[in-house]
Amino acid sequence: MTAEKPVLRVLLCAPRGFCAGVVRAIDAVERALEMYGPPVYVRHEIVHNKYVVEGLKAKGAVFVEELDEVPAGTAAPVIFSAHGVARSVPEDAARRNFFAIDATCPLVTKVHREATVHYKRGREVVLIGHAGHPEVIGTMGQLPEGAVSLVETAEQARLFQPRDTGNLAFTTQTTLSIDDTAEIVAILRERFPAMVAPHKEDICYATTNRQEAVKRVAPEVDAMIVVGAPNSSNSQRLREAAERAGCRHAALVQRASEIDWERFGAITSLGVSAGASAPEVLVEEILDAFAERYTLAVETVHNAHEDVFFPLPRQLRSDAAE
Ligand code: SF4
């Protein structure tokens, strides 16, 4: 006779997982494969998720980090990832006569436009974000070198010395912690009251909704799992949000095989969320792993309704219409 499994109350955060920008980027690669056939080249991981990337590879997508890895003279499409690229990348693609398809999330493009407008108006642009993240490289690369000052932390905001204190504007990465960013902005505003702010928050709706949902669930559970990749900024921020909201065991995992059963093997309640680049099938895989050890009592905690949809990149829409 098998021993009865203990009951585990599971609170599923909603919304979680894929956002409209990620859905659009994956659809763009899949549509390009259907319309033009393989190979389709993709510059950088289209979204930060190994499972998604491996799935697209199996269908004929070829992932490269730089354009010089794409064979010269190819007629195959070259797709830019949802994170956005520096201005020099499409320029380089045009020089090489590549058929470029830009899958940059429209909400990242919005930040690019803001930075460009500020620069044209003669303002020094402060970008709040994480150095080295592809989105930050792309946004800084909209303007000439030195035009954007990156501020990563509250400490850096306290020490930042602009060229002209009366002529500043700020933009942010779309996937930051809402709370950390609010603190950094408050410090900058106090120091530079004339600093121009974005018309509408740069941190995107998906990042905001997923963090708010985690903050609501985390204080009620023994442990929290965020499904996502370690290089996914918004997934990392969800794990941090869970910890800050009082959850002692919060882990970011890509697959069920990564669950540390020393930490998650003797709990009575679990919160589950997923970063904007994590597919729901991986959430199901995690739940299946817990179901092998526990009897699950699953509840969904709805925090916001999302109906954002972005049409496919223009290049694909016009070819599809023909
Ligand atoms: S996380 Fe936000 S900015 Fe990034 S792709 Fe999704 S909707 Fe766009």
CSV table of C-alpha atoms and ligand atoms in Angstrom, one decimal:
chain,number,residue,atom,x,y,z
A,1,MET,CA,0.0,0.0,0.0
A,2,THR,CA,1.4,3.4,-0.9
A,3,ALA,CA,1.5,6.1,1.7
A,4,GLU,CA,-0.9,9.0,1.2
A,5,LYS,CA,0.7,12.1,-0.2
A,6,PRO,CA,0.6,15.3,1.8
A,7,VAL,CA,-1.7,18.0,0.6
A,8,LEU,CA,0.0,21.0,-1.0
A,9,ARG,CA,-1.9,24.3,-1.5
A,10,VAL,CA,-0.7,25.8,-4.7
A,11,LEU,CA,-1.5,29.5,-5.5
A,12,LEU,CA,-1.0,30.1,-9.2
A,13,CYS,CA,-0.3,33.7,-10.0
A,14,ALA,CA,-2.3,35.3,-12.9
A,15,PRO,CA,-1.1,36.8,-15.1
A,16,ARG,CA,2.1,34.8,-15.5
A,17,GLY,CA,4.2,33.7,-18.4
A,18,PHE,CA,4.2,34.9,-22.0
A,19,CYS,CA,3.6,38.6,-22.7
A,20,ALA,CA,2.3,40.1,-25.9
A,21,GLY,CA,5.9,41.0,-27.0
A,22,VAL,CA,7.2,37.5,-26.6
A,23,VAL,CA,4.2,35.9,-28.4
A,24,ARG,CA,4.8,38.3,-31.3
A,25,ALA,CA,8.5,37.5,-31.5
A,26,ILE,CA,8.0,33.7,-31.4
A,27,ASP,CA,5.1,34.1,-34.0
A,28,ALA,CA,7.4,36.1,-36.2
A,29,VAL,CA,10.0,33.3,-36.3
A,30,GLU,CA,7.3,30.7,-36.9
A,31,ARG,CA,5.6,32.7,-39.6
A,32,ALA,CA,8.9,33.4,-41.3
A,33,LEU,CA,9.7,29.7,-41.3
A,34,GLU,CA,6.3,28.9,-42.9
A,35,MET,CA,6.5,31.7,-45.5
A,36,TYR,CA,10.1,31.5,-46.6
A,37,GLY,CA,11.2,28.0,-45.4
A,38,PRO,CA,14.3,27.2,-43.3
A,39,PRO,CA,16.8,28.5,-42.5
A,40,VAL,CA,15.6,31.6,-40.7
A,41,TYR,CA,18.4,33.4,-38.9
A,42,VAL,CA,17.7,34.9,-35.5
A,43,ARG,CA,20.1,37.4,-33.9
A,44,HIS,CA,20.3,36.6,-30.2
A,45,GLU,CA,17.9,34.3,-28.4
A,46,ILE,CA,14.5,35.5,-29.7
A,47,VAL,CA,13.3,35.4,-26.1
A,48,HIS,CA,15.3,34.3,-23.0
A,49,ASN,CA,14.1,30.8,-22.8
A,50,LYS,CA,16.0,27.7,-23.8
A,51,TYR,CA,12.9,25.6,-24.3
A,52,VAL,CA,11.5,28.1,-26.8
A,53,VAL,CA,14.8,28.5,-28.5
A,54,GLU,CA,15.4,24.7,-28.9
A,55,GLY,CA,11.9,24.3,-30.2
A,56,LEU,CA,12.5,26.9,-32.9
A,57,LYS,CA,15.9,25.4,-33.7
A,58,ALA,CA,14.2,22.1,-34.4
A,59,LYS,CA,11.9,23.8,-36.9
A,60,GLY,CA,14.9,25.4,-38.8
A,61,ALA,CA,15.7,28.6,-37.0
A,62,VAL,CA,19.5,29.3,-36.7
A,63,PHE,CA,20.5,31.5,-33.7
A,64,VAL,CA,23.5,33.8,-34.1
A,65,GLU,CA,24.9,36.4,-31.8
A,66,GLU,CA,26.3,38.7,-34.5
A,67,LEU,CA,25.4,39.4,-38.2
A,68,ASP,CA,28.9,38.2,-39.3
A,69,GLU,CA,27.8,34.7,-38.4
A,70,VAL,CA,25.1,34.8,-41.1
A,71,PRO,CA,26.4,33.6,-44.5
A,72,ALA,CA,27.1,36.5,-46.9
A,73,GLY,CA,24.6,36.7,-49.8
A,74,THR,CA,21.9,34.7,-48.1
A,75,ALA,CA,18.3,35.4,-49.1
A,76,ALA,CA,17.0,33.9,-45.8
A,77,PRO,CA,15.4,36.3,-43.3
A,78,VAL,CA,17.4,37.6,-40.4
A,79,ILE,CA,15.2,38.4,-37.4
A,80,PHE,CA,16.1,40.7,-34.5
A,81,SER,CA,15.0,39.6,-31.0
A,82,ALA,CA,12.2,41.1,-28.8
A,83,HIS,CA,14.9,42.9,-26.7
A,84,GLY,CA,15.7,45.3,-29.5
A,85,VAL,CA,19.0,46.2,-31.1
A,86,ALA,CA,21.3,49.2,-31.4
A,87,ARG,CA,20.8,51.4,-34.5
A,88,SER,CA,24.0,50.0,-36.0
A,89,VAL,CA,22.5,46.5,-36.3
A,90,PRO,CA,19.8,47.2,-39.0
A,91,GLU,CA,22.3,49.5,-40.7
A,92,ASP,CA,24.8,46.7,-40.8
A,93,ALA,CA,22.1,44.3,-42.1
A,94,ALA,CA,21.2,46.7,-44.9
A,95,ARG,CA,24.9,47.0,-45.9
A,96,ARG,CA,25.0,43.2,-46.1
A,97,ASN,CA,21.8,43.2,-48.2
A,98,PHE,CA,20.1,41.0,-45.6
A,99,PHE,CA,16.3,40.7,-45.5
A,100,ALA,CA,15.9,41.9,-41.9
A,101,ILE,CA,12.7,41.4,-39.8
A,102,ASP,CA,12.6,43.4,-36.7
A,103,ALA,CA,10.8,41.6,-33.8
A,104,THR,CA,11.7,44.2,-31.2
A,105,CYS,CA,8.8,44.5,-28.8
A,106,PRO,CA,6.8,47.7,-29.6
A,107,LEU,CA,7.1,48.6,-25.9
A,108,VAL,CA,10.9,48.6,-26.2
A,109,THR,CA,10.6,50.6,-29.5
A,110,LYS,CA,8.6,53.1,-27.5
A,111,VAL,CA,11.6,53.6,-25.1
A,112,HIS,CA,14.0,53.9,-28.1
A,113,ARG,CA,11.8,56.7,-29.6
A,114,GLU,CA,11.7,58.5,-26.2
A,115,ALA,CA,15.4,58.4,-25.9
A,116,THR,CA,15.8,59.7,-29.5
A,117,VAL,CA,13.3,62.6,-28.9
A,118,HIS,CA,15.1,63.6,-25.7
A,119,TYR,CA,18.4,63.6,-27.5
A,120,LYS,CA,17.1,65.6,-30.4
A,121,ARG,CA,15.8,68.2,-27.9
A,122,GLY,CA,19.3,68.5,-26.5
A,123,ARG,CA,18.7,66.6,-23.2
A,124,GLU,CA,21.1,64.2,-21.5
A,125,VAL,CA,19.4,60.9,-21.3
A,126,VAL,CA,19.6,58.8,-18.1
A,127,LEU,CA,18.8,55.2,-18.7
A,128,ILE,CA,17.8,53.2,-15.6
A,129,GLY,CA,18.7,49.6,-16.3
A,130,HIS,CA,21.2,46.7,-16.0
A,131,ALA,CA,24.5,47.0,-17.8
A,132,GLY,CA,25.0,44.3,-20.4
A,133,HIS,CA,21.4,43.3,-20.8
A,134,PRO,CA,20.5,43.2,-24.6
A,135,GLU,CA,17.7,45.6,-24.1
A,136,VAL,CA,20.0,48.2,-22.5
A,137,ILE,CA,22.6,47.7,-25.2
A,138,GLY,CA,19.9,48.3,-27.8
A,139,THR,CA,18.5,51.4,-26.1
A,140,MET,CA,21.9,52.9,-25.5
A,141,GLY,CA,22.8,52.1,-29.1
A,142,GLN,CA,20.0,54.3,-30.4
A,143,LEU,CA,22.1,57.3,-29.7
A,144,PRO,CA,25.8,58.2,-30.3
A,145,GLU,CA,28.3,56.9,-27.7
A,146,GLY,CA,28.3,58.9,-24.5
A,147,ALA,CA,24.8,60.4,-25.1
A,148,VAL,CA,23.2,58.0,-22.6
A,149,SER,CA,24.2,57.7,-18.9
A,150,LEU,CA,23.3,54.3,-17.4
A,151,VAL,CA,22.2,54.3,-13.8
A,152,GLU,CA,21.8,50.8,-12.3
A,153,THR,CA,21.4,51.4,-8.5
A,154,ALA,CA,20.2,53.8,-5.9
A,155,GLU,CA,23.8,54.4,-5.0
A,156,GLN,CA,24.7,55.3,-8.5
A,157,ALA,CA,21.7,57.7,-8.6
A,158,ARG,CA,23.1,59.5,-5.5
A,159,LEU,CA,26.5,59.9,-7.1
A,160,PHE,CA,25.5,60.6,-10.7
A,161,GLN,CA,26.9,63.9,-12.1
A,162,PRO,CA,25.1,65.1,-15.2
A,163,ARG,CA,26.6,67.5,-17.7
A,164,ASP,CA,23.8,70.0,-17.2
A,165,THR,CA,21.5,69.5,-14.2
A,166,GLY,CA,18.7,71.5,-15.8
A,167,ASN,CA,18.6,69.5,-19.0
A,168,LEU,CA,18.0,65.9,-18.1
A,169,ALA,CA,15.5,63.2,-19.0
A,170,PHE,CA,15.2,59.6,-18.0
A,171,THR,CA,13.9,56.4,-19.5
A,172,THR,CA,14.1,52.8,-18.1
A,173,GLN,CA,14.5,49.2,-19.1
A,174,THR,CA,11.1,47.6,-19.5
A,175,THR,CA,11.7,44.7,-17.2
A,176,LEU,CA,13.0,46.3,-14.0
A,177,SER,CA,11.8,45.9,-10.4
A,178,ILE,CA,9.0,48.4,-9.9
A,179,ASP,CA,10.1,49.2,-6.3
A,180,ASP,CA,13.9,49.5,-7.1
A,181,THR,CA,13.1,51.8,-10.0
A,182,ALA,CA,10.7,54.0,-8.0
A,183,GLU,CA,13.5,54.4,-5.4
A,184,ILE,CA,16.1,55.4,-8.1
A,185,VAL,CA,13.7,57.8,-9.8
A,186,ALA,CA,12.8,59.4,-6.4
A,187,ILE,CA,16.5,60.0,-5.7
A,188,LEU,CA,17.1,61.5,-9.2
A,189,ARG,CA,14.0,63.7,-9.0
A,190,GLU,CA,15.0,65.0,-5.6
A,191,ARG,CA,18.4,65.9,-6.9
A,192,PHE,CA,17.3,67.1,-10.4
A,193,PRO,CA,13.7,68.4,-10.0
A,194,ALA,CA,13.6,69.5,-13.7
A,195,MET,CA,14.4,66.1,-15.0
A,196,VAL,CA,11.8,65.0,-17.7
A,197,ALA,CA,10.0,61.7,-17.1
A,198,PRO,CA,8.4,59.3,-19.6
A,199,HIS,CA,4.7,60.2,-20.5
A,200,LYS,CA,3.8,56.6,-19.6
A,201,GLU,CA,5.8,54.2,-17.5
A,202,ASP,CA,8.6,52.5,-19.4
A,203,ILE,CA,8.4,49.4,-17.2
A,204,CYS,CA,5.9,47.4,-19.3
A,205,TYR,CA,2.4,46.2,-18.3
A,206,ALA,CA,3.6,42.5,-18.3
A,207,THR,CA,6.5,43.2,-15.9
A,208,THR,CA,4.2,45.2,-13.6
A,209,ASN,CA,1.3,42.8,-13.6
A,210,ARG,CA,3.6,39.7,-12.9
A,211,GLN,CA,5.4,41.5,-10.1
A,212,GLU,CA,2.1,42.7,-8.5
A,213,ALA,CA,0.7,39.1,-8.7
A,214,VAL,CA,3.8,37.7,-7.0
A,215,LYS,CA,3.8,40.3,-4.3
A,216,ARG,CA,0.2,39.3,-3.5
A,217,VAL,CA,0.8,35.6,-3.4
A,218,ALA,CA,4.3,35.4,-1.8
A,219,PRO,CA,3.4,36.4,1.8
A,220,GLU,CA,0.8,33.6,1.9
A,221,VAL,CA,3.0,30.7,1.0
A,222,ASP,CA,5.9,28.7,2.4
A,223,ALA,CA,7.8,28.7,-0.9
A,224,MET,CA,7.6,30.2,-4.3
A,225,ILE,CA,8.7,28.9,-7.7
A,226,VAL,CA,9.3,31.3,-10.6
A,227,VAL,CA,9.6,29.5,-13.9
A,228,GLY,CA,12.2,31.3,-16.1
A,229,ALA,CA,15.7,31.5,-17.3
A,230,PRO,CA,18.6,33.0,-15.2
A,231,ASN,CA,19.3,35.5,-18.0
A,232,SER,CA,15.7,36.7,-18.1
A,233,SER,CA,15.5,40.0,-16.4
A,234,ASN,CA,11.8,40.0,-15.6
A,235,SER,CA,12.0,36.5,-14.2
A,236,GLN,CA,14.9,37.4,-11.9
A,237,ARG,CA,12.8,40.4,-10.7
A,238,LEU,CA,9.9,38.1,-9.9
A,239,ARG,CA,12.1,35.9,-7.7
A,240,GLU,CA,13.4,39.0,-5.9
A,241,ALA,CA,9.8,40.4,-5.5
A,242,ALA,CA,8.8,37.1,-3.8
A,243,GLU,CA,11.7,37.2,-1.4
A,244,ARG,CA,11.1,40.9,-0.6
A,245,ALA,CA,7.4,40.2,0.0
A,246,GLY,CA,8.4,37.8,2.8
A,247,CYS,CA,8.7,34.4,1.1
A,248,ARG,CA,11.7,32.6,2.6
A,249,HIS,CA,12.1,30.0,-0.2
A,250,ALA,CA,11.9,31.6,-3.6
A,251,ALA,CA,13.6,29.9,-6.5
A,252,LEU,CA,14.0,30.6,-10.2
A,253,VAL,CA,13.9,27.3,-12.2
A,254,GLN,CA,13.9,26.6,-15.9
A,255,ARG,CA,12.7,22.9,-15.7
A,256,ALA,CA,11.3,20.5,-13.1
A,257,SER,CA,14.7,18.8,-13.0
A,258,GLU,CA,16.1,21.9,-11.3
A,259,ILE,CA,13.8,21.9,-8.3
A,260,ASP,CA,15.7,21.5,-5.1
A,261,TRP,CA,13.6,19.0,-3.1
A,262,GLU,CA,15.6,19.7,0.1
A,263,ARG,CA,13.9,23.1,0.0
A,264,PHE,CA,10.6,22.1,-1.6
A,265,GLY,CA,10.1,18.6,-0.3
A,266,ALA,CA,8.3,19.5,3.0
A,267,ILE,CA,6.1,22.5,2.5
A,268,THR,CA,2.3,23.0,2.8
A,269,SER,CA,1.8,25.9,0.4
A,270,LEU,CA,3.5,26.9,-2.8
A,271,GLY,CA,3.2,30.0,-5.0
A,272,VAL,CA,3.9,29.6,-8.8
A,273,SER,CA,4.6,32.3,-11.4
A,274,ALA,CA,6.5,32.5,-14.6
A,275,GLY,CA,8.5,35.1,-16.4
A,276,ALA,CA,7.3,36.8,-19.6
A,277,SER,CA,9.4,34.5,-21.7
A,278,ALA,CA,8.4,31.2,-20.0
A,279,PRO,CA,5.8,29.0,-21.8
A,280,GLU,CA,2.9,27.6,-19.8
A,281,VAL,CA,4.0,24.0,-20.7
A,282,LEU,CA,6.9,24.5,-18.3
A,283,VAL,CA,4.6,25.6,-15.5
A,284,GLU,CA,2.6,22.4,-16.1
A,285,GLU,CA,5.9,20.4,-16.0
A,286,ILE,CA,6.7,22.0,-12.6
A,287,LEU,CA,3.1,21.2,-11.3
A,288,ASP,CA,3.4,17.6,-12.5
A,289,ALA,CA,6.7,17.2,-10.5
A,290,PHE,CA,5.0,18.5,-7.4
A,291,ALA,CA,2.0,16.3,-8.0
A,292,GLU,CA,4.3,13.2,-7.8
A,293,ARG,CA,5.1,14.1,-4.2
A,294,TYR,CA,2.0,15.9,-3.0
A,295,THR,CA,-1.8,16.0,-3.5
A,296,LEU,CA,-2.2,19.4,-5.1
A,297,ALA,CA,-5.0,21.8,-4.2
A,298,VAL,CA,-4.6,24.5,-6.9
A,299,GLU,CA,-6.1,28.0,-6.8
A,300,THR,CA,-5.5,30.8,-9.3
A,301,VAL,CA,-5.0,34.2,-7.8
A,302,HIS,CA,-6.1,36.7,-10.5
A,303,ASN,CA,-4.4,40.1,-10.2
A,304,ALA,CA,-5.0,41.7,-13.5
A,305,HIS,CA,-6.7,41.0,-16.8
A,306,GLU,CA,-4.4,41.3,-19.9
A,307,ASP,CA,-5.7,41.6,-23.5
A,308,VAL,CA,-2.6,43.2,-25.1
A,309,PHE,CA,-1.9,42.1,-28.6
A,310,PHE,CA,0.8,43.2,-31.0
A,311,PRO,CA,0.5,42.5,-34.8
A,312,LEU,CA,3.4,40.8,-36.5
A,313,PRO,CA,6.3,42.9,-37.7
A,314,ARG,CA,5.5,45.0,-40.8
A,315,GLN,CA,7.8,43.0,-43.1
A,316,LEU,CA,5.9,39.8,-42.4
A,317,ARG,CA,2.5,41.4,-42.7
A,318,SER,CA,3.1,42.9,-46.1
A,319,ASP,CA,4.6,39.7,-47.5
A,320,ALA,CA,1.7,37.7,-46.1
A,321,ALA,CA,-0.8,40.1,-47.7
A,322,GLU,CA,0.9,39.5,-51.1
B,1,SF4,S1,8.3,41.9,-21.1
B,1,SF4,FE1,7.3,43.8,-21.7
B,1,SF4,S2,8.7,44.9,-23.0
B,1,SF4,FE2,9.5,42.8,-22.8
B,1,SF4,S3,8.7,41.7,-24.6
B,1,SF4,FE3,7.2,41.4,-23.0
B,1,SF4,S4,5.7,43.1,-23.2
B,1,SF4,FE4,7.5,43.6,-24.4
